Structure formats: structure tokens, C-alpha cells
Short mmCIF file of C-alpha atoms in Angstrom, two decimals:
data_model
loop_
_atom_site.label_atom_id
_atom_site.label_comp_id
_atom_site.label_asym_id
_atom_site.label_seq_id
_atom_site.Cartn_x
_atom_site.Cartn_y
_atom_site.Cartn_z
CA MET A 28 185.53 -11.48 152.86
CA VAL A 29 182.98 -9.58 150.60
CA LEU A 30 183.44 -8.60 146.98
CA MET A 31 181.65 -5.60 145.51
CA PHE A 32 181.44 -5.97 141.66
CA LEU A 33 180.78 -2.70 139.79
CA LEU A 34 180.34 -2.25 135.83
CA THR A 35 180.35 1.43 134.84
CA PRO A 36 177.95 2.86 132.48
CA LEU A 37 178.85 2.03 128.91
CA TYR A 38 180.39 4.62 126.50
CA ALA A 39 181.98 4.40 123.02
CA TYR A 40 184.93 6.35 121.94
CA ASN A 41 188.24 6.20 120.16
CA PRO A 42 190.96 6.97 122.58
CA THR A 43 193.62 7.79 119.90
CA ALA A 44 191.53 10.22 117.80
CA ASP A 45 192.49 13.92 117.74
CA LEU A 46 189.45 14.59 115.26
CA THR A 47 185.89 13.08 115.56
CA ALA A 48 183.22 12.98 113.03
CA TYR A 49 179.50 12.51 113.10
CA TYR A 50 177.30 11.85 110.06
CA GLU A 51 173.43 12.00 109.79
CA GLU A 52 171.62 10.68 106.67
CA SER A 53 168.67 13.02 105.83
CA SER A 54 165.28 11.26 105.81
CA ASP A 55 163.83 14.04 103.91
CA THR A 56 164.75 13.82 100.21
CA THR A 57 162.30 16.38 98.84
CA ILE A 58 163.62 17.98 95.73
CA CYS A 59 164.03 21.85 96.13
CA ASP A 60 165.32 24.71 94.17
CA ALA A 61 169.16 24.90 94.54
CA THR A 62 168.80 28.38 95.94
CA THR A 63 166.87 26.89 98.85
CA PHE A 64 170.09 25.21 99.89
CA GLY A 65 172.43 28.00 98.73
CA ILE A 66 174.14 25.64 96.40
CA GLN A 67 173.13 27.19 92.87
CA SER A 68 176.76 27.93 92.17
CA ALA A 69 177.49 24.12 91.48
CA GLY A 70 175.36 24.46 88.29
CA TYR A 71 172.36 22.19 89.21
CA PRO A 72 169.15 23.85 89.28
CA VAL A 73 167.46 21.54 91.77
CA ALA A 74 168.63 19.33 94.59
CA CYS A 75 167.80 17.17 97.56
CA LYS A 76 169.50 16.71 100.70
CA ILE A 77 171.83 13.68 101.23
CA GLY A 78 173.06 14.07 104.78
CA THR A 79 175.19 16.24 107.19
CA LEU A 80 178.83 15.51 108.21
CA HIS A 81 180.24 17.33 111.30
CA ILE A 82 183.91 17.22 112.25
CA GLU A 83 185.55 18.52 115.37
CA ARG A 84 188.55 18.35 117.43
CA PRO A 85 188.03 17.18 121.04
CA SER A 86 191.44 18.38 122.19
CA ASN A 87 194.44 20.39 120.88
CA ASP A 88 197.05 17.92 121.85
CA HIS A 89 198.29 17.16 118.28
CA GLU A 90 198.71 18.86 115.05
CA MET A 91 196.47 17.60 112.17
CA TYR A 92 196.93 18.70 108.57
CA GLY A 93 194.33 18.66 105.75
CA LEU A 94 191.01 17.22 105.49
CA ARG A 95 189.42 15.14 102.58
CA LEU A 96 186.99 12.39 101.79
CA GLN A 97 188.14 8.89 100.54
CA ARG A 98 185.21 7.64 98.55
CA SER A 99 184.75 3.94 97.69
CA GLY A 100 181.99 1.57 96.55
CA LYS A 101 179.68 2.67 93.83
CA TRP A 102 180.97 6.30 93.66
CA ASN A 103 180.95 6.32 89.90
CA ASN A 104 184.71 7.55 89.42
CA GLY A 105 183.58 11.17 89.42
CA ASN A 106 180.91 10.75 86.66
CA GLU A 107 177.51 11.78 86.97
CA TYR A 108 174.80 9.32 88.22
CA THR A 109 171.61 8.75 86.19
CA LEU A 110 168.19 9.17 87.79
CA ILE A 111 165.08 7.70 86.40
CA SER A 112 161.92 9.38 87.18
CA THR A 113 158.47 7.95 87.51
CA GLU A 114 156.80 10.69 85.21
CA THR A 115 158.13 12.55 82.27
CA ILE A 116 159.61 16.02 83.01
CA ASN A 117 160.65 18.13 80.21
CA TRP A 118 160.20 15.40 77.52
CA GLN A 119 162.62 13.02 79.47
CA LYS A 120 162.75 10.43 82.28
CA GLN A 121 166.49 10.45 82.68
CA PHE A 122 168.47 13.07 84.61
CA GLY A 123 172.16 13.54 85.34
CA ALA A 124 172.89 13.96 89.05
CA GLN A 125 176.02 14.56 91.33
CA VAL A 126 176.92 14.94 95.00
CA VAL A 127 177.54 18.51 96.03
CA ALA A 128 179.10 19.66 99.09
CA LYS A 129 178.40 22.85 101.07
CA ILE A 130 181.45 23.07 103.32
CA THR A 131 181.75 25.46 106.33
CA ARG A 132 185.09 25.60 108.23
CA GLY A 133 184.61 27.44 111.60
CA SER A 134 183.41 30.85 111.10
CA GLN A 135 184.44 31.20 107.56
CA PRO A 136 182.09 31.59 104.60
CA ALA A 137 180.53 28.40 103.19
CA VAL A 138 182.23 26.82 100.01
CA VAL A 139 180.20 24.90 97.47
CA GLN A 140 181.86 22.27 95.41
CA PRO A 141 180.77 19.17 93.39
CA ILE A 142 182.25 16.03 94.89
CA ASN A 143 183.48 14.46 91.76
CA TRP A 144 187.26 13.75 91.77
CA SER A 145 188.00 10.84 89.63
CA SER A 146 190.50 9.65 92.31
CA GLY A 147 187.64 9.71 95.01
CA LYS A 148 189.98 11.91 97.06
CA ASP A 149 187.78 15.06 97.39
CA GLU A 150 189.50 17.79 99.50
CA PHE A 151 187.71 19.92 102.08
CA VAL A 152 191.07 21.38 103.42
CA SER A 153 194.58 21.30 101.48
CA PRO A 154 196.48 18.43 102.55
CA THR A 155 199.43 20.66 103.80
CA THR A 156 197.26 23.08 105.61
CA LEU A 157 197.35 23.14 109.43
CA LEU A 158 193.96 22.66 110.84
CA GLY A 159 193.79 25.74 113.21
CA ILE A 160 191.08 27.28 115.43
CA SER A 161 189.50 29.04 112.53
CA ASP A 162 189.18 25.87 110.55
CA LEU A 163 187.22 23.82 113.09
CA PRO A 164 184.54 22.68 113.55
CA VAL A 165 183.99 21.60 109.76
CA HIS A 166 180.43 21.29 108.89
CA VAL A 167 179.63 19.61 105.51
CA ASP A 168 176.04 19.42 103.97
CA PHE A 169 175.77 16.87 101.06
CA TYR A 170 173.15 17.30 98.50
CA LEU A 171 172.33 15.57 95.27
CA GLY A 172 172.32 18.09 92.43
CA ILE A 173 170.05 17.22 89.43
CA ARG A 174 170.21 18.53 85.87
CA ASN A 175 167.45 19.34 83.30
CA ILE A 176 164.77 20.19 85.81
CA GLN A 177 164.13 23.98 85.78
CA ASN A 178 162.67 24.30 89.22
CA ALA A 179 161.44 22.15 92.19
CA ARG A 180 157.56 22.57 91.04
CA GLN A 181 158.39 20.38 87.95
CA ALA A 182 159.31 17.62 90.09
CA GLU A 183 156.40 17.64 92.58
CA GLY A 184 155.02 14.29 93.04
CA VAL A 185 157.63 12.51 90.97
CA GLY A 186 159.70 9.78 92.37
CA PHE A 187 163.32 9.23 91.39
CA GLN A 188 165.66 6.12 91.54
CA PHE A 189 169.37 5.44 90.48
CA GLN A 190 169.77 3.50 87.28
CA GLY A 191 172.34 0.66 87.21
CA VAL A 192 174.22 1.74 90.38
CA GLY A 193 173.88 -1.30 92.83
CA GLY A 194 175.19 -1.36 96.29
CA HIS A 195 174.93 1.92 98.29
CA ASN A 196 173.83 4.70 96.19
CA VAL A 197 176.58 7.36 95.44
CA GLY A 198 178.94 5.04 97.27
CA ASP A 199 180.62 5.05 100.71
CA PHE A 200 183.25 7.33 102.28
CA GLN A 201 185.77 7.86 104.96
CA VAL A 202 187.21 11.22 106.37
CA ILE A 203 190.94 11.33 106.11
CA SER A 204 193.35 13.90 107.89
CA ARG A 205 197.13 13.81 108.12
CA ARG A 206 199.90 13.97 110.66
CA ARG A 207 203.31 15.42 110.15
CA VAL A 208 206.60 14.01 111.50
CA PRO A 209 210.22 15.24 110.61
CA LYS A 210 212.15 13.33 108.02
CA ASN A 211 215.50 15.43 108.74
CA GLN A 212 216.13 18.88 109.75
CA TRP A 213 214.73 20.19 106.43
CA GLU A 214 211.93 17.93 105.63
CA TYR A 215 208.69 16.49 106.88
CA ILE A 216 206.70 13.24 106.22
CA TYR A 217 202.90 13.31 106.13
CA TYR A 218 200.87 10.22 106.73
CA ASP A 219 197.19 9.73 106.37
CA GLU A 220 194.95 9.02 109.56
CA VAL A 221 191.31 7.91 109.29
CA VAL A 222 189.06 10.10 111.41
CA PRO A 223 186.22 7.82 113.21
CA ILE A 224 182.73 8.65 112.15
CA GLY A 225 180.99 7.96 115.53
CA SER A 226 183.07 4.87 116.45
CA ILE A 227 183.20 3.41 112.96
CA THR A 228 186.66 3.74 111.11
CA ASN A 229 185.37 1.58 108.06
CA PRO A 230 183.69 3.34 105.11
CA VAL A 231 180.11 4.43 105.68
CA PRO A 232 177.38 5.02 103.12
CA PHE A 233 176.05 8.15 102.07
CA TYR A 234 172.72 6.60 101.65
CA SER A 235 171.91 3.63 103.81
CA VAL A 236 168.32 3.34 102.15
CA ASN A 237 168.34 1.59 98.87
CA TYR A 238 167.10 4.14 96.25
CA ASN A 239 168.23 1.77 93.26
CA LYS A 240 165.82 1.03 90.35
CA ASP A 241 163.04 -1.48 91.20
CA SER A 242 163.42 -0.84 94.99
CA SER A 243 160.55 0.18 97.13
CA TYR A 244 162.04 3.54 97.96
CA PHE A 245 162.05 6.73 95.95
CA ILE A 246 163.98 10.02 96.19
CA ASN A 247 161.74 13.16 96.63
CA GLY A 248 159.81 12.81 99.76
CA VAL A 249 160.10 12.42 103.56
CA GLY A 250 161.19 8.77 104.31
CA SER A 251 161.29 7.05 107.69
CA ASP A 252 164.12 7.52 110.18
CA ARG A 253 166.06 4.07 109.78
CA ARG A 254 168.40 4.52 112.64
CA ILE A 255 168.33 1.91 115.42
CA TYR A 256 169.29 2.73 118.75
CA ALA A 257 171.28 0.18 120.91
CA ASN A 258 171.28 0.57 124.70
CA LEU A 259 173.24 -1.88 127.21
CA SER A 260 171.99 -2.25 130.69
CA ILE A 261 173.52 -4.20 133.51
CA GLU A 262 170.95 -5.89 135.90
CA GLU A 263 172.87 -7.02 138.99
CA THR A 264 171.96 -10.32 140.63
CA PHE A 265 173.12 -9.20 144.12
CA PRO A 266 172.02 -6.16 145.93
CA SER A 267 174.48 -3.20 145.42
CA GLY A 268 176.61 -5.68 143.46
CA ARG A 269 178.10 -7.31 146.56
CA PHE A 270 178.45 -10.78 147.52
CA ASP A 271 180.55 -12.97 149.85
CA LEU A 272 183.73 -14.30 148.05
CA LEU A 273 183.18 -17.76 149.61
CA GLN A 274 180.07 -18.07 147.18
CA LEU A 275 182.56 -18.01 144.38
CA VAL A 276 185.54 -20.12 145.53
CA ASP A 277 183.08 -23.03 146.10
CA ALA A 278 181.84 -22.75 142.60
CA SER A 279 183.51 -22.69 139.09
CA ARG A 280 181.45 -19.58 138.15
CA LEU A 281 179.03 -17.35 139.82
CA ALA A 282 176.43 -15.38 137.97
CA ILE A 283 176.67 -11.77 139.13
CA ALA A 284 174.58 -9.78 136.64
CA THR A 285 172.57 -9.99 133.32
CA ALA A 286 173.74 -7.90 130.29
CA ARG A 287 170.58 -6.79 128.41
CA PHE A 288 170.72 -5.08 124.86
CA THR A 289 167.69 -3.03 123.90
CA LEU A 290 167.29 -2.07 120.42
CA SER A 291 164.78 0.73 119.72
CA GLY A 292 163.95 3.30 116.91
CA TYR A 293 163.45 1.87 113.43
CA GLU A 294 161.73 -1.54 113.86
CA SER A 295 163.30 -4.11 111.57
CA THR A 296 163.17 -7.99 111.37
CA ASN A 297 166.95 -7.97 110.52
CA SER A 298 169.43 -8.99 113.15
CA TYR A 299 172.45 -6.81 114.07
CA GLY A 300 175.76 -6.99 115.81
CA VAL A 301 178.06 -5.04 118.13
CA SER A 302 181.72 -5.48 119.35
CA LEU A 303 182.31 -4.97 123.00
CA VAL A 304 185.68 -4.28 124.73
CA PHE A 305 185.76 -4.75 128.40
CA ASN A 306 188.77 -3.17 130.30
CA ASP A 307 189.80 -2.96 133.99
CA LEU A 308 189.97 0.38 135.41
CA ARG A 309 191.39 -0.45 138.80
CA GLY A 310 194.98 0.22 137.77
CA SER A 311 196.22 -3.46 138.08
CA ASN A 312 199.12 -4.79 136.15
CA PHE A 313 197.41 -8.32 135.86
CA PRO A 314 196.86 -9.74 132.53
CA SER A 315 193.36 -10.69 133.69
CA PHE A 316 190.81 -8.69 135.54
CA ALA A 317 191.64 -8.14 139.33
CA MET A 318 189.87 -6.83 142.37
CA LYS A 319 191.47 -4.39 144.60
CA HIS A 320 191.25 -4.07 148.43
CA GLU A 321 189.55 -0.83 149.56
CA ASP A 322 192.47 0.30 151.59
CA THR A 323 195.54 -1.55 150.60
CA GLU A 324 197.39 -2.59 147.29
CA ALA A 325 196.20 -6.13 147.55
CA TYR A 326 194.49 -7.75 144.42
CA ILE A 327 192.57 -10.76 143.76
CA PRO A 328 192.54 -11.75 139.92
CA PHE A 329 189.52 -13.36 138.47
CA ASP A 330 188.04 -14.33 135.24
CA LEU A 331 184.98 -12.58 133.54
CA TYR A 332 182.49 -14.34 131.23
CA LEU A 333 179.96 -12.97 128.85
CA GLY A 334 177.48 -15.83 128.40
CA THR A 335 179.59 -18.89 127.48
CA GLU A 336 182.60 -16.73 126.25
CA THR A 337 185.63 -15.87 128.30
CA VAL A 338 186.23 -12.16 128.19
CA VAL A 339 189.89 -11.17 127.72
CA LYS A 340 190.79 -7.72 128.86
CA GLY A 341 191.12 -5.17 125.91
CA VAL A 342 190.07 -7.78 123.37
CA PRO A 343 186.83 -7.30 121.37
CA VAL A 344 183.92 -9.62 122.07
CA VAL A 345 181.18 -9.77 119.33
CA TRP A 346 177.60 -10.04 120.30
CA ASN A 347 175.63 -10.97 117.02
CA ASN A 348 171.99 -11.73 116.25
CA LEU A 349 170.82 -8.78 118.27
CA SER A 350 166.93 -8.30 117.51
CA TYR A 351 164.54 -5.43 117.90
CA GLY A 352 163.37 -5.06 121.51
CA SER A 353 164.78 -5.83 124.85
CA SER A 354 164.98 -9.66 124.70
CA ASN A 355 168.74 -9.68 123.83
CA LEU A 356 170.16 -11.22 127.24
CA LYS A 357 173.62 -12.74 128.31
CA GLU A 358 174.68 -13.74 131.64
CA LEU A 359 177.73 -11.96 133.26
CA SER A 360 179.62 -14.29 135.59
CA VAL A 361 183.00 -14.35 137.35
CA GLY A 362 185.30 -17.26 138.24
CA GLY A 363 188.91 -18.53 138.26
CA ILE A 364 189.56 -17.51 142.04
CA SER A 365 191.42 -20.07 144.20
CA LEU A 366 190.39 -20.53 147.68
CA SER A 367 194.18 -20.47 148.81
CA ASP A 368 194.70 -17.13 146.95
CA ALA A 369 191.61 -15.63 148.63
CA GLN A 370 192.56 -16.81 152.13
CA ASN A 371 196.24 -15.46 151.79
CA LYS A 372 194.79 -11.94 151.13
CA VAL A 373 193.82 -9.11 153.55
CA SER A 374 190.37 -9.52 154.60
CA GLY A 375 187.92 -6.74 153.80
CA LEU A 376 186.06 -5.31 150.83
CA TYR A 377 187.48 -5.84 147.34
CA SER A 378 186.15 -4.23 144.16
CA ASP A 379 186.74 -3.72 140.52
CA THR A 380 185.51 -1.19 138.03
CA ILE A 381 184.94 -2.35 134.42
CA SER A 382 184.43 -0.20 131.44
CA VAL A 383 182.37 -1.43 128.33
CA HIS A 384 183.40 0.14 124.93
CA ILE A 385 180.89 -0.53 122.24
CA THR A 386 181.43 -0.41 118.52
CA PRO A 387 178.36 -0.92 116.17
CA LEU A 388 178.86 -3.46 113.43
CA ASP A 389 176.17 -1.98 111.33
CA THR A 390 176.17 1.67 110.23
CA ASN A 391 172.55 2.50 111.13
CA ILE A 392 173.12 1.51 114.72
CA VAL A 393 173.57 4.46 117.22
CA VAL A 394 174.91 3.42 120.64
CA GLN A 395 173.15 5.40 123.50
#
């Protein structure tokens, strides 16, 4: 009897999301005239780019209503932030600043608005508005508008930091939409639903770089790209992933592959983590993983292990202490097959297909 064990290429997704979002922090914080970005109507003469949020609908299976931010962390309750400059400009070294959004919905003209609601619930689309074809995708450019600097030339060569903010500068955010369900024949009930940013539903920072006072980073220049790219590869032990089942029943476990995480991009000495969810795609109803015969509906259940940890189908497994480079290794092995169970099955080729869903545990990790 021969077993073929196959792991499909990894991918990360939210199977229940009707909207998806992507956020990219800007590594270029150069201060420009507000007219350069087309946000002069917000009342700030100069600004720098914070990042870009893109929201789209992968399908039209469900109706979604409204779209807003939910801010948290050091978001300042809608008040302006204070920036401290390294040099005096217009007889001062402290400047008021606020987040400004330039929102484009589908093919509609862009709308510019400060992000300063005291509730932190800043609306892009009215909460009772059905998101139609003309509203999507939604593209939002975030800027930091700065007061009392007449033009960008005055800020040339000057660095800026946030005074007394702490934590993530200008805070964190989630994207919220709403579903509508009937309450009775006349009324509806709306309930909030978090739109995942990449594969993350927890709040993400506008700035992952620390621009607080006394840090080594300053606004007004081109910074480094601090994104870290994570790639999982499966290196099979046996040619074509096949081995004789008798090799397994005579041992408690059999190593079938090596899982390798490679971190590239921004080189950091920090350690990182991901959450992995393994699922069986062969259609069996077994609580564990199971191999299916190539021609019949015969199945052979088995256990899957990542390193020393037993993998439970559909349950997250955390892989911590990932470091920069390709030295992050764990053995993939199988076991839990009884000889009597295998002998009672139809002989032939059995195989299983397992998917791996990856969720980063750090916001600057991008899964490839």
C-alpha cells in the first residue's frame, strides 16, 4: 500500500468576509504643500502622507451598509496632535496636526475630510447607505495636516516628532461595515462587522514607525520600508511525497516533510509570530485528517504533527520566535494509523490534500 501526502501552496484569507481591506503605510513622510495632495480644503497648508487604505468587495453575495473607521489607542479623542520641530519655523517649534482623509468611492469625485470625530467613529459612507457598484472600491489616502507652516519650503531639512503621544502615533484603526436583517415586516436591525485588513481583524496602527519625541525617527523624509515578508515552504522527505504505509504503521510517527518559514524584507533582530490553521480538503467527515483512496470512498484517518505539537484540524497553531532569514524550521510528521485499520482497507494509492491558512501576529508582516 502506498500513501501520497500532499500539502497545497499556502494562502491567507477570511472565508466569511464580504469586504476586504489592505493598508500600506507610507515610507515617504516628506512634508509637501497641501495642494500637492489635493487636500487644501481641510484647512492645513502643508501635509505629509501617512498611508493608503483600499477597500473592495470580492463578491456580491451579501448586502453591506455603510463604512467607517473605528479608532483606538492614542487617537487623541479628535483633538489635534502637537508636533515638535528640530528647528524654529515662524518663531515657533510646536505645531498643531491632524489626520486628514482623501476618500474616493468608485468613480465618484474624491472627498476630503479631517478624521477627528470625538467618538472615533469616522464615517466614509453613511451607516444606512447600501454599498452599491458605484461606491466600490473605496480608496482612502491618509495625510497628516500641519498648521502654522505657510509652505513646504519652510519645512525643508526640519524633522518633526509627536509630543507626549506614546504608543502608536495617531492611534490604531479598524474598518467597520454593517449588515441588515429584518426585525419584523416593517423594521430592520443593523449590526457591525469588522472588515479584515489583509488577514487581520484586530486594530492596526496608522504608523508602525515610532515618531514619538526622543525616538530615532523623524517625520519629513524618506524612511525605510519596515515590512517583513513571510514565506512558508514545504520540503518533502520522500520523492513526490509518496511513501509505503508500512513505514508508518511500524513507527509511532513518520517524518514526511520540513516546514520552513523564511522572513525577508526589513532586517530586524526582533522575533515574530504567525498563526497556522490546517484543514483537510479531501471531503472526509472524520474529526481528524484522513487519506482517501484514489478510486473508492475508503478513508484512513491519521494524526498530523508540526514539530512536537499535535495539529487539530481547523484549530490555530501558533509558531512564535520566527527570526529574519530561512533558519525557521519545524518537522511535519504523521502518525496514529493502526496496522489492523490499514489492512482492512482496499489496497492502492491513498492521498490527502491539506491547506494552510496563515494569519500574521505582527502588523508589519506580509504573508507571501
